[in-house]
mmCIF file of C-alpha atoms in Angstrom:
data_model
loop_
_atom_site.group_PDB
_atom_site.id
_atom_site.type_symbol
_atom_site.label_atom_id
_atom_site.label_comp_id
_atom_site.label_asym_id
_atom_site.label_seq_id
_atom_site.Cartn_x
_atom_site.Cartn_y
_atom_site.Cartn_z
ATOM 1 C CA MET A 1 112.111 114.503 136.664
ATOM 2 C CA LYS A 2 108.387 113.560 137.527
ATOM 3 C CA VAL A 3 107.291 114.599 133.990
ATOM 4 C CA ILE A 4 109.971 113.014 132.002
ATOM 5 C CA ARG A 5 108.963 110.003 134.107
ATOM 6 C CA TRP A 6 105.401 110.584 133.522
ATOM 7 C CA LEU A 7 105.685 111.463 129.575
ATOM 8 C CA LEU A 8 107.707 108.146 129.234
ATOM 9 C CA SER A 9 105.221 105.935 130.676
ATOM 10 C CA PHE A 10 102.585 107.202 128.403
ATOM 11 C CA TYR A 11 105.176 106.603 125.528
ATOM 12 C CA ILE A 12 105.535 103.227 126.560
ATOM 13 C CA PHE A 13 102.100 102.671 127.296
ATOM 14 C CA GLY A 14 101.801 103.416 124.013
ATOM 15 C CA TYR A 15 103.712 102.302 121.758
ATOM 16 C CA LEU A 16 102.761 98.626 122.935
ATOM 17 C CA PHE A 17 99.021 99.472 122.528
ATOM 18 C CA TYR A 18 100.027 100.635 119.401
ATOM 19 C CA HIS A 19 101.604 97.473 118.608
ATOM 20 C CA LEU A 20 99.230 95.105 119.917
ATOM 21 C CA THR A 21 96.080 96.579 118.711
ATOM 22 C CA PRO A 22 93.820 95.418 116.762
ATOM 23 C CA VAL A 23 92.944 92.186 118.271
ATOM 24 C CA PHE A 24 91.831 88.975 116.957
ATOM 25 C CA TYR A 25 90.231 86.264 119.055
ATOM 26 C CA ALA A 26 89.853 83.032 116.571
ATOM 27 C CA VAL A 27 87.631 80.322 117.761
ATOM 28 C CA HIS A 28 88.941 77.796 115.146
ATOM 29 C CA VAL A 29 91.365 77.897 112.806
ATOM 30 C CA ASN A 30 91.225 76.234 109.909
ATOM 31 C CA TYR A 31 93.650 74.625 108.155
ATOM 32 C CA ALA A 32 94.262 74.058 103.681
ATOM 33 C CA PRO A 33 97.308 71.989 102.467
ATOM 34 C CA PRO A 34 98.526 74.332 99.431
ATOM 35 C CA LYS A 35 97.995 72.220 96.112
ATOM 36 C CA PRO A 36 98.253 74.868 94.063
ATOM 37 C CA VAL A 37 97.389 74.411 89.872
ATOM 38 C CA PRO A 38 100.299 74.037 87.390
ATOM 39 C CA LEU A 39 100.690 78.224 86.537
ATOM 40 C CA PRO A 40 101.871 79.732 83.191
ATOM 41 C CA TYR A 41 104.530 82.821 84.026
ATOM 42 C CA GLN A 42 102.515 85.592 84.473
ATOM 43 C CA LYS A 43 104.437 89.044 85.672
ATOM 44 C CA THR A 44 102.876 90.748 88.541
ATOM 45 C CA CYS A 45 101.069 93.436 87.309
ATOM 46 C CA LYS A 46 101.113 96.351 90.425
ATOM 47 C CA VAL A 47 98.892 99.843 89.729
ATOM 48 C CA VAL A 48 98.645 102.715 92.116
ATOM 49 C CA PHE A 49 96.260 105.468 92.092
ATOM 50 C CA GLY A 50 95.561 108.696 92.576
ATOM 51 C CA VAL A 51 99.661 109.973 92.870
ATOM 52 C CA LYS A 52 99.464 114.114 92.029
ATOM 53 C CA THR A 53 101.951 115.578 89.964
ATOM 54 C CA ALA A 54 102.124 119.069 88.380
ATOM 55 C CA LEU A 55 100.098 117.264 85.395
ATOM 56 C CA ASP A 56 97.110 117.171 87.511
ATOM 57 C CA GLY A 57 97.031 120.351 89.959
ATOM 58 C CA GLY A 58 100.280 118.760 92.122
ATOM 59 C CA VAL A 59 103.711 120.001 92.812
ATOM 60 C CA GLY A 60 105.559 116.869 92.147
ATOM 61 C CA ARG A 61 107.259 116.852 88.814
ATOM 62 C CA PRO A 62 106.590 114.048 86.614
ATOM 63 C CA ASP A 63 109.610 112.421 85.582
ATOM 64 C CA SER A 64 110.955 111.735 89.712
ATOM 65 C CA LEU A 65 107.570 109.984 90.070
ATOM 66 C CA GLU A 66 108.630 108.397 87.082
ATOM 67 C CA ARG A 67 111.478 106.858 88.432
ATOM 68 C CA THR A 68 110.075 105.969 91.764
ATOM 69 C CA LEU A 69 107.881 103.442 89.964
ATOM 70 C CA GLU A 70 110.567 102.094 88.176
ATOM 71 C CA GLU A 71 112.622 101.742 91.248
ATOM 72 C CA LYS A 72 109.594 99.857 92.966
ATOM 73 C CA GLY A 73 108.668 98.175 90.305
ATOM 74 C CA ILE A 74 105.151 99.282 89.626
ATOM 75 C CA THR A 75 103.850 98.635 86.239
ATOM 76 C CA PHE A 76 101.476 102.225 85.789
ATOM 77 C CA SER A 77 100.690 105.050 87.877
ATOM 78 C CA PHE A 78 96.540 106.090 86.765
ATOM 79 C CA GLY A 79 94.346 108.956 86.891
ATOM 80 C CA HIS A 80 96.779 111.268 85.419
ATOM 81 C CA SER A 81 95.526 114.342 83.113
ATOM 82 C CA ILE A 82 97.633 113.308 80.222
ATOM 83 C CA ASP A 83 99.741 110.244 79.169
ATOM 84 C CA TYR A 84 102.626 111.532 80.319
ATOM 85 C CA SER A 85 104.941 108.348 79.440
ATOM 86 C CA PRO A 86 104.981 104.475 79.580
ATOM 87 C CA ARG A 87 104.299 104.275 83.032
ATOM 88 C CA ILE A 88 102.327 107.497 83.887
ATOM 89 C CA LYS A 89 98.680 107.274 82.165
ATOM 90 C CA ARG A 90 95.880 109.099 82.184
ATOM 91 C CA GLY A 91 92.537 107.237 82.997
ATOM 92 C CA ASN A 92 89.787 107.340 85.561
ATOM 93 C CA MET A 93 90.241 106.594 89.530
ATOM 94 C CA PRO A 94 88.100 104.195 90.599
ATOM 95 C CA GLU A 95 86.622 104.658 94.119
ATOM 96 C CA GLY A 96 88.843 103.780 97.079
ATOM 97 C CA TYR A 97 91.292 104.384 100.080
ATOM 98 C CA GLY A 98 93.040 106.969 100.715
ATOM 99 C CA TYR A 99 95.067 108.510 103.675
ATOM 100 C CA ARG A 100 91.714 110.676 104.725
ATOM 101 C CA ASN A 101 90.264 107.182 105.607
ATOM 102 C CA LEU A 102 92.916 106.563 107.900
ATOM 103 C CA GLY A 103 91.905 109.550 110.274
ATOM 104 C CA GLY A 104 93.926 111.775 112.061
ATOM 105 C CA LEU A 105 94.418 110.027 115.317
ATOM 106 C CA SER A 106 95.782 106.703 113.214
ATOM 107 C CA LEU A 107 98.432 109.221 111.288
ATOM 108 C CA PHE A 108 99.230 110.771 114.368
ATOM 109 C CA SER A 109 100.042 107.716 116.147
ATOM 110 C CA TYR A 110 101.635 105.777 113.515
ATOM 111 C CA PHE A 111 104.678 108.821 113.306
ATOM 112 C CA ILE A 112 105.133 108.775 116.867
ATOM 113 C CA PHE A 113 105.131 104.924 117.515
ATOM 114 C CA ALA A 114 106.226 103.650 114.284
ATOM 115 C CA TYR A 115 107.602 105.619 112.306
ATOM 116 C CA ILE A 116 110.103 107.897 114.069
ATOM 117 C CA PRO A 117 111.472 104.698 115.953
ATOM 118 C CA GLU A 118 111.804 103.011 112.453
ATOM 119 C CA LEU A 119 113.797 106.296 111.660
ATOM 120 C CA ILE A 120 116.111 106.495 114.382
ATOM 121 C CA THR A 121 116.951 102.674 114.406
ATOM 122 C CA PHE A 122 117.241 102.687 110.309
ATOM 123 C CA SER A 123 114.691 99.470 110.439
ATOM 124 C CA GLU A 124 112.471 98.726 107.861
ATOM 125 C CA ARG A 125 109.203 101.034 107.914
ATOM 126 C CA GLU A 126 105.962 99.811 108.165
ATOM 127 C CA ASP A 127 103.109 100.829 105.819
ATOM 128 C CA PRO A 128 100.722 103.593 107.687
ATOM 129 C CA TYR A 129 97.735 101.732 105.102
ATOM 130 C CA GLY A 130 98.541 98.234 107.393
ATOM 131 C CA LEU A 131 96.390 100.208 109.929
ATOM 132 C CA LEU A 132 93.237 100.383 107.931
ATOM 133 C CA ASN A 133 90.416 97.885 108.338
ATOM 134 C CA PRO A 134 88.331 98.086 105.153
ATOM 135 C CA ARG A 135 85.059 97.010 104.829
ATOM 136 C CA ASP A 136 84.515 96.685 101.396
ATOM 137 C CA CYS A 137 87.272 95.562 99.433
ATOM 138 C CA LYS A 138 88.567 98.766 97.123
ATOM 139 C CA PRO A 139 91.673 99.884 95.775
ATOM 140 C CA ILE A 140 94.277 101.897 97.781
ATOM 141 C CA LEU A 141 95.038 105.341 96.916
ATOM 142 C CA SER A 142 98.397 106.458 97.337
ATOM 143 C CA ASP A 143 96.807 110.233 97.001
ATOM 144 C CA LEU A 144 99.395 112.030 99.868
ATOM 145 C CA PRO A 145 99.804 115.022 98.443
ATOM 146 C CA VAL A 146 103.560 116.859 97.751
ATOM 147 C CA LEU A 147 104.054 119.566 99.402
ATOM 148 C CA VAL A 148 107.433 120.903 97.932
ATOM 149 C CA SER A 149 109.180 120.370 94.857
ATOM 150 C CA THR A 150 112.211 121.330 93.817
ATOM 151 C CA PRO A 151 115.101 120.178 91.397
ATOM 152 C CA LEU A 152 116.795 118.045 94.210
ATOM 153 C CA GLY A 153 113.366 116.376 95.109
ATOM 154 C CA GLU A 154 109.621 116.293 96.360
ATOM 155 C CA PHE A 155 109.221 116.985 100.443
ATOM 156 C CA PRO A 156 107.300 114.452 101.007
ATOM 157 C CA SER A 157 109.253 112.165 98.773
ATOM 158 C CA TYR A 158 107.307 110.029 96.100
ATOM 159 C CA SER A 159 109.279 107.109 97.882
ATOM 160 C CA PHE A 160 107.196 108.121 101.201
ATOM 161 C CA VAL A 161 104.458 108.883 99.044
ATOM 162 C CA LEU A 162 103.708 105.809 96.834
ATOM 163 C CA GLY A 163 104.822 103.476 100.583
ATOM 164 C CA LYS A 164 105.187 99.795 100.075
ATOM 165 C CA ARG A 165 101.228 99.810 98.526
ATOM 166 C CA TRP A 166 99.876 98.936 95.511
ATOM 167 C CA ASN A 167 97.109 97.336 93.199
ATOM 168 C CA LEU A 168 96.973 94.032 91.692
ATOM 169 C CA ALA A 169 95.201 94.481 88.372
ATOM 170 C CA TYR A 170 93.165 91.279 87.726
ATOM 171 C CA PRO A 171 94.192 89.208 85.839
ATOM 172 C CA ASP A 172 96.940 91.155 83.746
ATOM 173 C CA CYS A 173 98.549 94.104 82.317
ATOM 174 C CA ASP A 174 96.743 93.794 79.340
ATOM 175 C CA SER A 175 93.045 92.712 80.477
ATOM 176 C CA MET A 176 92.680 94.901 84.014
ATOM 177 C CA LEU A 177 89.377 93.937 84.861
ATOM 178 C CA SER A 178 89.556 94.450 88.239
ATOM 179 C CA PHE A 179 92.041 95.626 91.688
ATOM 180 C CA TYR A 180 92.845 93.981 94.515
ATOM 181 C CA PRO A 181 94.608 96.355 96.990
ATOM 182 C CA VAL A 182 97.750 94.932 98.426
ATOM 183 C CA VAL A 183 99.878 96.954 101.969
ATOM 184 C CA GLY A 184 103.597 96.013 102.807
ATOM 185 C CA ARG A 185 103.841 92.212 101.267
ATOM 186 C CA GLU A 186 103.469 90.468 98.237
ATOM 187 C CA PHE A 187 100.977 89.197 97.500
ATOM 188 C CA SER A 188 100.177 87.142 94.450
ATOM 189 C CA PHE A 189 96.954 84.611 93.325
ATOM 190 C CA SER A 190 95.249 82.763 91.012
ATOM 191 C CA ILE A 191 91.818 81.379 90.317
ATOM 192 C CA TYR A 192 90.855 78.356 88.310
ATOM 193 C CA SER A 193 87.819 77.149 87.290
ATOM 194 C CA PRO A 194 87.632 75.023 85.004
ATOM 195 C CA PRO A 195 88.890 74.597 81.852
ATOM 196 C CA LYS A 196 89.751 78.703 82.679
ATOM 197 C CA LEU A 197 92.475 80.078 84.426
ATOM 198 C CA ASN A 198 91.833 83.438 85.583
ATOM 199 C CA PRO A 199 88.137 83.795 84.165
ATOM 200 C CA PRO A 200 85.881 86.580 84.552
ATOM 201 C CA LEU A 201 84.784 87.854 88.085
ATOM 202 C CA ASN A 202 81.225 89.151 86.580
ATOM 203 C CA VAL A 203 80.324 86.011 86.084
ATOM 204 C CA PRO A 204 79.519 83.207 88.341
ATOM 205 C CA LEU A 205 81.549 80.610 88.214
ATOM 206 C CA LEU A 206 80.121 76.856 88.778
ATOM 207 C CA LYS A 207 83.172 76.017 91.331
ATOM 208 C CA ALA A 208 86.833 77.723 91.723
ATOM 209 C CA GLN A 209 90.382 76.922 93.194
ATOM 210 C CA LEU A 210 91.223 79.610 94.647
ATOM 211 C CA ASN A 211 95.607 79.675 95.126
ATOM 212 C CA LEU A 212 96.792 82.383 97.505
ATOM 213 C CA LYS A 213 100.618 83.064 98.599
ATOM 214 C CA VAL A 214 101.864 86.381 101.008
ATOM 215 C CA GLU A 215 105.409 86.691 101.693
ATOM 216 C CA GLY A 216 106.388 86.197 104.522
ATOM 217 C CA LYS A 217 104.895 84.467 108.295
ATOM 218 C CA LYS A 218 102.539 85.331 110.172
ATOM 219 C CA VAL A 219 99.661 85.266 107.980
ATOM 220 C CA LEU A 220 96.161 85.453 109.250
ATOM 221 C CA MET A 221 93.428 85.022 106.366
ATOM 222 C CA LEU A 222 89.838 85.138 107.124
ATOM 223 C CA VAL A 223 87.203 83.993 104.239
ATOM 224 C CA TYR A 224 83.814 85.270 103.973
ATOM 225 C CA ARG A 225 81.103 83.428 102.533
ATOM 226 C CA ASN A 226 77.667 85.900 101.492
ATOM 227 C CA GLY A 227 78.941 88.883 104.315
ATOM 228 C CA ARG A 228 79.561 85.871 107.147
ATOM 229 C CA LEU A 229 83.200 84.515 108.692
ATOM 230 C CA SER A 230 83.480 81.055 107.538
ATOM 231 C CA GLU A 231 86.806 80.098 107.407
ATOM 232 C CA ILE A 232 89.897 81.181 109.365
ATOM 233 C CA TYR A 233 93.820 80.509 108.498
ATOM 234 C CA ASP A 234 97.115 80.778 109.796
ATOM 235 C CA GLN A 235 99.165 80.587 106.684
ATOM 236 C CA PRO A 236 100.961 82.352 104.351
ATOM 237 C CA LEU A 237 100.199 79.828 101.226
ATOM 238 C CA LEU A 238 96.036 78.906 101.105
ATOM 239 C CA THR A 239 94.760 76.133 98.302
ATOM 240 C CA LEU A 240 91.019 77.134 98.758
ATOM 241 C CA ASN A 241 87.999 74.604 96.994
ATOM 242 C CA LEU A 242 85.198 77.227 96.165
ATOM 243 C CA GLU A 243 82.501 74.929 95.865
ATOM 244 C CA GLU A 244 78.889 75.739 97.761
ATOM 245 C CA GLU A 245 77.289 78.505 96.393
ATOM 246 C CA GLY A 246 77.407 82.027 97.295
ATOM 247 C CA ARG A 247 79.644 85.258 97.135
ATOM 248 C CA TYR A 248 82.916 85.164 98.604
ATOM 249 C CA GLN A 249 85.738 87.389 100.061
ATOM 250 C CA LEU A 250 89.015 86.772 101.217
ATOM 251 C CA LYS A 251 90.755 89.533 103.628
ATOM 252 C CA VAL A 252 94.509 89.053 105.068
ATOM 253 C CA TYR A 253 96.733 90.421 107.710
ATOM 254 C CA SER A 254 99.834 90.133 109.355
ATOM 255 C CA TYR A 255 99.682 90.007 113.212
ATOM 256 C CA LYS A 256 102.847 90.581 116.009
ATOM 257 C CA PHE A 257 102.523 87.724 117.977
ATOM 258 C CA LYS A 258 99.620 84.469 119.047
ATOM 259 C CA ALA A 259 98.125 83.150 122.475
ATOM 260 C CA PHE A 260 95.091 81.446 123.647
ATOM 261 C CA GLY A 261 93.424 81.847 120.193
ATOM 262 C CA PHE A 262 94.211 85.534 120.640
ATOM 263 C CA TYR A 263 96.095 87.259 117.248
ATOM 264 C CA PHE A 264 97.706 90.584 118.773
ATOM 265 C CA GLY A 265 98.914 93.623 116.471
ATOM 266 C CA LEU A 266 96.339 92.891 112.902
ATOM 267 C CA ARG A 267 97.991 94.832 109.547
ATOM 268 C CA PHE A 268 96.535 94.539 107.140
ATOM 269 C CA ILE A 269 97.603 93.170 104.119
ATOM 270 C CA GLY A 270 95.218 92.700 101.079
ATOM 271 C CA CYS A 271 91.357 90.701 99.995
ATOM 272 C CA LEU A 272 89.698 89.654 97.359
ATOM 273 C CA SER A 273 86.337 89.651 96.768
ATOM 274 C CA GLY A 274 83.574 89.748 93.777
ATOM 275 C CA ILE A 275 83.884 85.743 93.597
ATOM 276 C CA GLY A 276 81.035 84.465 93.012
ATOM 277 C CA VAL A 277 79.965 80.994 92.692
ATOM 278 C CA LYS A 278 76.048 79.332 91.668
ATOM 279 C CA SER A 279 74.993 75.936 91.869
ATOM 280 C CA SER A 280 75.171 73.534 88.927
#
């Protein structure tokens, strides 16, 4: 009985520690009323990288991946050795964050304190990539290997391999100039720099208006200018006027709860970077 009590206490402590960390303290929280510019109809272009099939020296079947991409509303899977279908495309795979960047301890904690409890209770499972705290805003790779593939399915399944993560192609599917990672929630944004909507971000802009929308509540947005944290927003909708000269980056997290300026249980949702503003 003593061993059981010790194990139960250890599990409860680990469970609370997992779900309440990381912790972020905000000295001051900004607020910006959302006033988005009128946008034309634009279908979000979701792209995944690094998924392995038999085409790429992996195990899983391309047709099984294709069905899963369609079910999840993902437009393209890039980085394959041939063009297998309209959804599975040949192309170069960018440098990004894969499951190895999570680390063994994070993955173990995820399975013990999140995946198994949510599986047992039939709850919606969070994505392990929410544990990422990326320094640079690089694409996310869905590179978990398929170990076994049979006519009945794969293990792990492509649904698990893809998880709840993708990369947004900016500005759209026709001209994919850059890719921004998204984990766990719907995430959309636009950049307006008169007179253009969604201009190329490799050219500094005289000024810009960033409009960002994130699904759900308890969203924390951190705005960096020239590598330094400049503004903090606790809101899922944001209209941000970028007029001061500099390079801007935005990181978006969800949190479990907040108290006295502390935000507990941060999970990565997405980021934007490469927005440069020059003086007139």
